[in-house]
Amino acid sequence: MPRMRLDKLLSHLNCGSRKEVQAMIRAGRVSVDGAPETDPAAKVDPDTACVVLDGQVQGYRAQRYYMLNKPAGVITASRDARHDTVLGLFPEAERRGLFAVGRLDKDTEGLPIITDDGALSHALMSPARHVSKVYEAVVEGVLARDAAEQFQKGLVLRDGTVCLPARLEILAEGAQTQVRVTLREGKYHQVKRMVAAVGGAVVQLRRVQLGGLVLDPELPAGAFRELTGDELALLRQPGADLG
Ligand code: URA
């Protein structure tokens, strides 16, 4: 679709008369692709722009975006004959077209995004984009003293796989160690294999952040909620990661 004026788009989307939406835009209530836009004449592409009014995404195509607090024991595949899947946590009427962005292990908890937006999924998972993923893990065993440096330099796993530089933070030490791991890639069992390479064994793993999107701490295990407009804009920003 050709680009069109922001005020025209919002009034087509029934957000108000042309005059009313112009006042809303000038009052700073509208953002486009995550940045405030106060010019009613600004040109946007209605197919691709993320236009947010008062925190709500506006658009012709009502695509769906959810954050899920995945419990252990369900798999992120959309369909499976033997295992419970993340889509099984959604009411049947809402499942059509939805899928999880990326994969988490069956025993991993925390944040996948569930959507029907293939383009966003592709952008977030593209290896070239290096979108950050943050995990918290409970670890058993004794980690090498220089584990954080090894992560920082780019670990070589036991099978010779070379990892991109990553961050390892020790959150608490005791009988078990709690760590936070930040990756910019998503190799198979990556956190578990990286921790194993520095002497530990992951006994619990939870993804708490994807790009700029943080898992809502109020969301109970097994529950989902729609992303707010601001959260969606965070995901859509190019390079929306931890820097
Ligand atoms: N790393 C893992 O080891 N497992 C996951 O589920 C995600 C990252």
PDB file of C-alpha atoms and ligand atoms in Angstrom:
ATOM      1  CA  MET A   1       0.000   0.000   0.000  1.00  0.00           C
ATOM      2  CA  PRO A   2       1.379   3.504  -0.745  1.00  0.00           C
ATOM      3  CA  ARG A   3       2.386   5.703   2.159  1.00  0.00           C
ATOM      4  CA  MET A   4      -0.323   7.919   3.567  1.00  0.00           C
ATOM      5  CA  ARG A   5      -0.711  10.780   6.044  1.00  0.00           C
ATOM      6  CA  LEU A   6      -0.819   9.702   9.673  1.00  0.00           C
ATOM      7  CA  ASP A   7      -4.005  11.675  10.430  1.00  0.00           C
ATOM      8  CA  LYS A   8      -5.748  10.131   7.422  1.00  0.00           C
ATOM      9  CA  LEU A   9      -4.734   6.632   8.481  1.00  0.00           C
ATOM     10  CA  LEU A  10      -5.959   7.099  12.055  1.00  0.00           C
ATOM     11  CA  SER A  11      -9.290   8.528  10.948  1.00  0.00           C
ATOM     12  CA  HIS A  12      -9.717   5.636   8.458  1.00  0.00           C
ATOM     13  CA  LEU A  13      -9.128   3.327  11.393  1.00  0.00           C
ATOM     14  CA  ASN A  14     -12.051   4.971  13.214  1.00  0.00           C
ATOM     15  CA  CYS A  15      -9.910   6.641  15.870  1.00  0.00           C
ATOM     16  CA  GLY A  16     -11.819   9.918  15.407  1.00  0.00           C
ATOM     17  CA  SER A  17     -12.608  12.579  12.836  1.00  0.00           C
ATOM     18  CA  ARG A  18      -9.687  14.055  10.899  1.00  0.00           C
ATOM     19  CA  LYS A  19      -9.711  17.096  13.243  1.00  0.00           C
ATOM     20  CA  GLU A  20      -9.896  14.951  16.360  1.00  0.00           C
ATOM     21  CA  VAL A  21      -6.988  12.712  15.368  1.00  0.00           C
ATOM     22  CA  GLN A  22      -4.907  15.758  14.400  1.00  0.00           C
ATOM     23  CA  ALA A  23      -5.384  17.062  17.953  1.00  0.00           C
ATOM     24  CA  MET A  24      -4.441  13.639  19.379  1.00  0.00           C
ATOM     25  CA  ILE A  25      -1.266  13.520  17.281  1.00  0.00           C
ATOM     26  CA  ARG A  26      -0.250  17.082  18.231  1.00  0.00           C
ATOM     27  CA  ALA A  27      -0.885  16.260  21.900  1.00  0.00           C
ATOM     28  CA  GLY A  28       1.828  13.561  21.711  1.00  0.00           C
ATOM     29  CA  ARG A  29      -0.542  10.601  22.087  1.00  0.00           C
ATOM     30  CA  VAL A  30       0.709   8.817  18.970  1.00  0.00           C
ATOM     31  CA  SER A  31       3.936   6.973  18.193  1.00  0.00           C
ATOM     32  CA  VAL A  32       5.127   5.406  14.954  1.00  0.00           C
ATOM     33  CA  ASP A  33       7.571   2.491  15.114  1.00  0.00           C
ATOM     34  CA  GLY A  34       8.348   3.331  18.716  1.00  0.00           C
ATOM     35  CA  ALA A  35       9.092   7.057  18.265  1.00  0.00           C
ATOM     36  CA  PRO A  36       6.634   9.830  19.214  1.00  0.00           C
ATOM     37  CA  GLU A  37       5.130  11.523  16.154  1.00  0.00           C
ATOM     38  CA  THR A  38       3.463  14.926  16.557  1.00  0.00           C
ATOM     39  CA  ASP A  39       3.104  15.835  12.881  1.00  0.00           C
ATOM     40  CA  PRO A  40      -0.348  14.893  11.509  1.00  0.00           C
ATOM     41  CA  ALA A  41       1.084  15.107   7.966  1.00  0.00           C
ATOM     42  CA  ALA A  42       3.852  12.558   8.629  1.00  0.00           C
ATOM     43  CA  LYS A  43       3.777   9.835   5.973  1.00  0.00           C
ATOM     44  CA  VAL A  44       3.482   6.213   7.078  1.00  0.00           C
ATOM     45  CA  ASP A  45       3.171   2.887   5.320  1.00  0.00           C
ATOM     46  CA  PRO A  46      -0.122   1.465   6.613  1.00  0.00           C
ATOM     47  CA  ASP A  47       1.044  -2.093   5.921  1.00  0.00           C
ATOM     48  CA  THR A  48       4.227  -2.032   7.930  1.00  0.00           C
ATOM     49  CA  ALA A  49       4.193   0.919  10.382  1.00  0.00           C
ATOM     50  CA  CYS A  50       3.458   0.192  14.028  1.00  0.00           C
ATOM     51  CA  VAL A  51       1.118   3.057  14.892  1.00  0.00           C
ATOM     52  CA  VAL A  52       0.222   3.315  18.567  1.00  0.00           C
ATOM     53  CA  LEU A  53      -2.448   5.619  20.035  1.00  0.00           C
ATOM     54  CA  ASP A  54      -2.617   5.847  23.823  1.00  0.00           C
ATOM     55  CA  GLY A  55      -0.697   2.587  24.147  1.00  0.00           C
ATOM     56  CA  GLN A  56      -2.938   0.619  21.733  1.00  0.00           C
ATOM     57  CA  VAL A  57      -1.691  -0.615  18.363  1.00  0.00           C
ATOM     58  CA  GLN A  58      -3.840   0.568  15.449  1.00  0.00           C
ATOM     59  CA  GLY A  59      -3.834  -1.227  12.124  1.00  0.00           C
ATOM     60  CA  TYR A  60      -5.833  -2.666   9.261  1.00  0.00           C
ATOM     61  CA  ARG A  61      -4.513  -6.139   9.835  1.00  0.00           C
ATOM     62  CA  ALA A  62      -5.438  -7.152  13.335  1.00  0.00           C
ATOM     63  CA  GLN A  63      -2.452  -9.377  14.001  1.00  0.00           C
ATOM     64  CA  ARG A  64      -2.141 -10.937  17.392  1.00  0.00           C
ATOM     65  CA  TYR A  65       0.808 -10.695  19.749  1.00  0.00           C
ATOM     66  CA  TYR A  66       0.987 -12.341  23.148  1.00  0.00           C
ATOM     67  CA  MET A  67       3.603 -12.854  25.806  1.00  0.00           C
ATOM     68  CA  LEU A  68       3.351 -16.238  27.460  1.00  0.00           C
ATOM     69  CA  ASN A  69       4.882 -17.380  30.720  1.00  0.00           C
ATOM     70  CA  LYS A  70       5.654 -20.898  29.536  1.00  0.00           C
ATOM     71  CA  PRO A  71       5.591 -23.507  32.279  1.00  0.00           C
ATOM     72  CA  ALA A  72       7.981 -26.458  32.197  1.00  0.00           C
ATOM     73  CA  GLY A  73       6.508 -29.552  30.552  1.00  0.00           C
ATOM     74  CA  VAL A  74       5.032 -28.029  27.385  1.00  0.00           C
ATOM     75  CA  ILE A  75       6.777 -27.753  24.041  1.00  0.00           C
ATOM     76  CA  THR A  76       6.942 -24.684  21.793  1.00  0.00           C
ATOM     77  CA  ALA A  77       5.961 -26.565  18.601  1.00  0.00           C
ATOM     78  CA  SER A  78       2.439 -25.695  17.441  1.00  0.00           C
ATOM     79  CA  ARG A  79       1.252 -29.279  17.180  1.00  0.00           C
ATOM     80  CA  ASP A  80       2.515 -32.533  18.614  1.00  0.00           C
ATOM     81  CA  ALA A  81       0.959 -35.960  18.911  1.00  0.00           C
ATOM     82  CA  ARG A  82       2.651 -36.834  22.205  1.00  0.00           C
ATOM     83  CA  HIS A  83       3.352 -33.641  24.130  1.00  0.00           C
ATOM     84  CA  ASP A  84       1.329 -30.708  25.403  1.00  0.00           C
ATOM     85  CA  THR A  85       2.126 -27.578  23.416  1.00  0.00           C
ATOM     86  CA  VAL A  86       2.140 -23.873  24.228  1.00  0.00           C
ATOM     87  CA  LEU A  87      -0.902 -23.378  21.982  1.00  0.00           C
ATOM     88  CA  GLY A  88      -2.818 -25.767  24.221  1.00  0.00           C
ATOM     89  CA  LEU A  89      -2.646 -23.009  26.854  1.00  0.00           C
ATOM     90  CA  PHE A  90      -4.809 -20.809  24.576  1.00  0.00           C
ATOM     91  CA  PRO A  91      -8.572 -21.218  24.140  1.00  0.00           C
ATOM     92  CA  GLU A  92      -9.257 -23.328  21.063  1.00  0.00           C
ATOM     93  CA  ALA A  93     -11.063 -20.495  19.256  1.00  0.00           C
ATOM     94  CA  GLU A  94      -7.949 -18.279  19.451  1.00  0.00           C
ATOM     95  CA  ARG A  95      -5.324 -20.815  18.329  1.00  0.00           C
ATOM     96  CA  ARG A  96      -5.792 -20.596  14.569  1.00  0.00           C
ATOM     97  CA  GLY A  97      -2.694 -19.156  12.851  1.00  0.00           C
ATOM     98  CA  LEU A  98      -0.728 -18.676  16.079  1.00  0.00           C
ATOM     99  CA  PHE A  99       2.781 -20.016  16.663  1.00  0.00           C
ATOM    100  CA  ALA A 100       5.659 -19.465  19.074  1.00  0.00           C
ATOM    101  CA  VAL A 101       8.563 -17.274  17.967  1.00  0.00           C
ATOM    102  CA  GLY A 102      11.661 -19.442  18.328  1.00  0.00           C
ATOM    103  CA  ARG A 103      12.109 -22.564  20.409  1.00  0.00           C
ATOM    104  CA  LEU A 104      12.532 -23.224  24.099  1.00  0.00           C
ATOM    105  CA  ASP A 105      13.308 -26.649  25.539  1.00  0.00           C
ATOM    106  CA  LYS A 106      10.435 -28.566  27.098  1.00  0.00           C
ATOM    107  CA  ASP A 107      11.821 -27.981  30.589  1.00  0.00           C
ATOM    108  CA  THR A 108      12.576 -24.275  30.014  1.00  0.00           C
ATOM    109  CA  GLU A 109      10.153 -21.747  31.497  1.00  0.00           C
ATOM    110  CA  GLY A 110       9.442 -18.122  30.749  1.00  0.00           C
ATOM    111  CA  LEU A 111       9.041 -15.955  27.700  1.00  0.00           C
ATOM    112  CA  PRO A 112       8.107 -16.987  24.228  1.00  0.00           C
ATOM    113  CA  ILE A 113       6.102 -14.580  22.068  1.00  0.00           C
ATOM    114  CA  ILE A 114       3.043 -16.149  20.488  1.00  0.00           C
ATOM    115  CA  THR A 115       1.841 -14.461  17.316  1.00  0.00           C
ATOM    116  CA  ASP A 116       0.507 -14.897  13.798  1.00  0.00           C
ATOM    117  CA  ASP A 117       3.003 -12.362  12.407  1.00  0.00           C
ATOM    118  CA  GLY A 118       5.531 -14.363  10.387  1.00  0.00           C
ATOM    119  CA  ALA A 119       7.510 -11.287   9.342  1.00  0.00           C
ATOM    120  CA  LEU A 120       8.133 -10.200  12.927  1.00  0.00           C
ATOM    121  CA  SER A 121       9.083 -13.742  13.895  1.00  0.00           C
ATOM    122  CA  HIS A 122      11.540 -13.932  11.030  1.00  0.00           C
ATOM    123  CA  ALA A 123      13.099 -10.583  11.957  1.00  0.00           C
ATOM    124  CA  LEU A 124      13.486 -11.562  15.622  1.00  0.00           C
ATOM    125  CA  MET A 125      15.004 -14.957  14.865  1.00  0.00           C
ATOM    126  CA  SER A 126      17.250 -13.873  11.992  1.00  0.00           C
ATOM    127  CA  PRO A 127      20.814 -14.908  12.923  1.00  0.00           C
ATOM    128  CA  ALA A 128      22.074 -11.697  11.287  1.00  0.00           C
ATOM    129  CA  ARG A 129      20.143  -9.521  13.720  1.00  0.00           C
ATOM    130  CA  HIS A 130      21.639 -10.911  16.931  1.00  0.00           C
ATOM    131  CA  VAL A 131      18.571 -10.090  19.015  1.00  0.00           C
ATOM    132  CA  SER A 132      19.437 -10.532  22.693  1.00  0.00           C
ATOM    133  CA  LYS A 133      17.889 -13.279  24.769  1.00  0.00           C
ATOM    134  CA  VAL A 134      18.238 -13.155  28.537  1.00  0.00           C
ATOM    135  CA  TYR A 135      17.928 -16.271  30.700  1.00  0.00           C
ATOM    136  CA  GLU A 136      18.050 -16.891  34.425  1.00  0.00           C
ATOM    137  CA  ALA A 137      19.268 -20.294  35.503  1.00  0.00           C
ATOM    138  CA  VAL A 138      19.832 -22.313  38.629  1.00  0.00           C
ATOM    139  CA  VAL A 139      23.111 -24.154  38.291  1.00  0.00           C
ATOM    140  CA  GLU A 140      24.708 -27.009  40.197  1.00  0.00           C
ATOM    141  CA  GLY A 141      28.426 -27.761  40.319  1.00  0.00           C
ATOM    142  CA  VAL A 142      31.396 -25.437  40.566  1.00  0.00           C
ATOM    143  CA  LEU A 143      31.787 -22.911  37.781  1.00  0.00           C
ATOM    144  CA  ALA A 144      35.274 -22.096  36.527  1.00  0.00           C
ATOM    145  CA  ARG A 145      36.617 -18.954  38.162  1.00  0.00           C
ATOM    146  CA  ASP A 146      36.997 -17.311  34.792  1.00  0.00           C
ATOM    147  CA  ALA A 147      33.582 -18.475  33.519  1.00  0.00           C
ATOM    148  CA  ALA A 148      32.377 -14.905  32.846  1.00  0.00           C
ATOM    149  CA  GLU A 149      35.557 -14.099  30.882  1.00  0.00           C
ATOM    150  CA  GLN A 150      35.178 -17.300  28.870  1.00  0.00           C
ATOM    151  CA  PHE A 151      31.595 -16.309  28.009  1.00  0.00           C
ATOM    152  CA  GLN A 152      32.763 -12.804  27.130  1.00  0.00           C
ATOM    153  CA  LYS A 153      35.502 -14.050  24.798  1.00  0.00           C
ATOM    154  CA  GLY A 154      33.230 -16.497  22.958  1.00  0.00           C
ATOM    155  CA  LEU A 155      33.094 -20.006  24.373  1.00  0.00           C
ATOM    156  CA  VAL A 156      34.026 -23.085  22.409  1.00  0.00           C
ATOM    157  CA  LEU A 157      31.609 -25.870  23.360  1.00  0.00           C
ATOM    158  CA  ARG A 158      32.733 -29.443  24.004  1.00  0.00           C
ATOM    159  CA  ASP A 159      31.790 -30.440  20.436  1.00  0.00           C
ATOM    160  CA  GLY A 160      33.858 -27.583  18.974  1.00  0.00           C
ATOM    161  CA  THR A 161      30.921 -25.209  18.319  1.00  0.00           C
ATOM    162  CA  VAL A 162      32.087 -21.597  18.626  1.00  0.00           C
ATOM    163  CA  CYS A 163      29.683 -19.243  20.416  1.00  0.00           C
ATOM    164  CA  LEU A 164      29.394 -15.500  19.999  1.00  0.00           C
ATOM    165  CA  PRO A 165      30.503 -13.431  22.985  1.00  0.00           C
ATOM    166  CA  ALA A 166      27.879 -13.680  25.734  1.00  0.00           C
ATOM    167  CA  ARG A 167      27.374 -12.311  29.223  1.00  0.00           C
ATOM    168  CA  LEU A 168      27.385 -14.408  32.393  1.00  0.00           C
ATOM    169  CA  GLU A 169      26.402 -12.738  35.663  1.00  0.00           C
ATOM    170  CA  ILE A 170      26.404 -14.517  39.016  1.00  0.00           C
ATOM    171  CA  LEU A 171      23.231 -13.469  40.879  1.00  0.00           C
ATOM    172  CA  ALA A 172      23.576 -15.619  44.019  1.00  0.00           C
ATOM    173  CA  GLU A 173      25.935 -18.289  45.280  1.00  0.00           C
ATOM    174  CA  GLY A 174      25.196 -21.059  47.771  1.00  0.00           C
ATOM    175  CA  ALA A 175      24.499 -24.791  47.473  1.00  0.00           C
ATOM    176  CA  GLN A 176      23.364 -23.871  43.967  1.00  0.00           C
ATOM    177  CA  THR A 177      24.374 -20.859  41.871  1.00  0.00           C
ATOM    178  CA  GLN A 178      21.889 -18.485  40.262  1.00  0.00           C
ATOM    179  CA  VAL A 179      23.106 -16.917  37.055  1.00  0.00           C
ATOM    180  CA  ARG A 180      21.879 -14.599  34.343  1.00  0.00           C
ATOM    181  CA  VAL A 181      23.029 -15.367  30.801  1.00  0.00           C
ATOM    182  CA  THR A 182      22.635 -12.985  27.857  1.00  0.00           C
ATOM    183  CA  LEU A 183      23.043 -14.440  24.376  1.00  0.00           C
ATOM    184  CA  ARG A 184      22.842 -12.932  20.901  1.00  0.00           C
ATOM    185  CA  GLU A 185      22.125 -16.185  19.120  1.00  0.00           C
ATOM    186  CA  GLY A 186      20.031 -19.295  19.679  1.00  0.00           C
ATOM    187  CA  LYS A 187      21.902 -22.533  19.222  1.00  0.00           C
ATOM    188  CA  TYR A 188      20.428 -25.861  20.331  1.00  0.00           C
ATOM    189  CA  HIS A 189      20.431 -26.163  24.171  1.00  0.00           C
ATOM    190  CA  GLN A 190      22.826 -23.233  24.143  1.00  0.00           C
ATOM    191  CA  VAL A 191      22.628 -22.075  27.754  1.00  0.00           C
ATOM    192  CA  LYS A 192      22.859 -25.614  29.097  1.00  0.00           C
ATOM    193  CA  ARG A 193      25.839 -26.412  26.873  1.00  0.00           C
ATOM    194  CA  MET A 194      27.648 -23.154  27.668  1.00  0.00           C
ATOM    195  CA  VAL A 195      27.186 -23.649  31.400  1.00  0.00           C
ATOM    196  CA  ALA A 196      28.393 -27.260  31.052  1.00  0.00           C
ATOM    197  CA  ALA A 197      31.505 -26.002  29.247  1.00  0.00           C
ATOM    198  CA  VAL A 198      32.474 -23.980  32.342  1.00  0.00           C
ATOM    199  CA  GLY A 199      31.803 -26.795  34.823  1.00  0.00           C
ATOM    200  CA  GLY A 200      28.117 -26.389  35.802  1.00  0.00           C
ATOM    201  CA  ALA A 201      24.839 -28.172  35.172  1.00  0.00           C
ATOM    202  CA  VAL A 202      21.645 -26.187  34.591  1.00  0.00           C
ATOM    203  CA  VAL A 203      18.840 -27.560  36.755  1.00  0.00           C
ATOM    204  CA  GLN A 204      16.307 -24.802  36.058  1.00  0.00           C
ATOM    205  CA  LEU A 205      16.122 -22.375  33.144  1.00  0.00           C
ATOM    206  CA  ARG A 206      13.845 -19.444  32.454  1.00  0.00           C
ATOM    207  CA  ARG A 207      13.877 -16.906  29.625  1.00  0.00           C
ATOM    208  CA  VAL A 208      13.114 -13.470  31.031  1.00  0.00           C
ATOM    209  CA  GLN A 209      13.760 -11.147  28.086  1.00  0.00           C
ATOM    210  CA  LEU A 210      13.739 -11.143  24.285  1.00  0.00           C
ATOM    211  CA  GLY A 211      15.185  -8.024  22.645  1.00  0.00           C
ATOM    212  CA  GLY A 212      13.718  -5.109  24.602  1.00  0.00           C
ATOM    213  CA  LEU A 213      10.703  -7.119  25.798  1.00  0.00           C
ATOM    214  CA  VAL A 214      10.814  -8.166  29.450  1.00  0.00           C
ATOM    215  CA  LEU A 215       8.605 -10.980  30.765  1.00  0.00           C
ATOM    216  CA  ASP A 216       5.901  -9.438  32.957  1.00  0.00           C
ATOM    217  CA  PRO A 217       6.752 -10.558  36.523  1.00  0.00           C
ATOM    218  CA  GLU A 218       3.016 -10.475  37.372  1.00  0.00           C
ATOM    219  CA  LEU A 219       2.174 -13.087  34.715  1.00  0.00           C
ATOM    220  CA  PRO A 220       1.607 -16.463  36.398  1.00  0.00           C
ATOM    221  CA  ALA A 221       3.129 -19.636  34.897  1.00  0.00           C
ATOM    222  CA  GLY A 222       0.898 -20.906  32.102  1.00  0.00           C
ATOM    223  CA  ALA A 223      -0.786 -17.511  31.570  1.00  0.00           C
ATOM    224  CA  PHE A 224      -0.565 -15.207  28.568  1.00  0.00           C
ATOM    225  CA  ARG A 225      -1.526 -11.632  27.817  1.00  0.00           C
ATOM    226  CA  GLU A 226      -1.560  -9.373  24.777  1.00  0.00           C
ATOM    227  CA  LEU A 227       1.476  -7.196  24.229  1.00  0.00           C
ATOM    228  CA  THR A 228       0.868  -3.499  24.755  1.00  0.00           C
ATOM    229  CA  GLY A 229       1.555  -1.163  21.851  1.00  0.00           C
ATOM    230  CA  ASP A 230       4.744   0.022  23.507  1.00  0.00           C
ATOM    231  CA  GLU A 231       5.987  -3.530  23.998  1.00  0.00           C
ATOM    232  CA  LEU A 232       5.302  -4.352  20.366  1.00  0.00           C
ATOM    233  CA  ALA A 233       7.143  -1.239  19.241  1.00  0.00           C
ATOM    234  CA  LEU A 234      10.136  -2.308  21.371  1.00  0.00           C
ATOM    235  CA  LEU A 235      10.244  -5.628  19.549  1.00  0.00           C
ATOM    236  CA  ARG A 236       9.983  -3.972  16.167  1.00  0.00           C
ATOM    237  CA  GLN A 237      12.794  -1.475  16.682  1.00  0.00           C
ATOM    238  CA  PRO A 238      15.815  -2.538  14.657  1.00  0.00           C
ATOM    239  CA  GLY A 239      18.589  -3.549  17.018  1.00  0.00           C
ATOM    240  CA  ALA A 240      16.171  -3.548  19.960  1.00  0.00           C
ATOM    241  CA  ASP A 241      18.497  -5.439  22.232  1.00  0.00           C
ATOM    242  CA  LEU A 242      20.596  -4.909  25.289  1.00  0.00           C
ATOM    243  CA  GLY A 243      23.402  -3.068  23.537  1.00  0.00           C
TER     244      GLY A 243
HETATM  245  N1  URA B   1      19.230 -22.560  26.012  1.00  0.00           N
HETATM  246  C1  URA B   1      18.890 -23.800  26.439  1.00  0.00           C
HETATM  247  O1  URA B   1      19.743 -24.574  26.830  1.00  0.00           O
HETATM  248  N2  URA B   1      17.580 -24.124  26.428  1.00  0.00           N
HETATM  249  C2  URA B   1      16.590 -23.288  26.042  1.00  0.00           C
HETATM  250  O2  URA B   1      15.416 -23.654  26.085  1.00  0.00           O
HETATM  251  C3  URA B   1      16.955 -22.007  25.602  1.00  0.00           C
HETATM  252  C4  URA B   1      18.273 -21.666  25.604  1.00  0.00           C
END
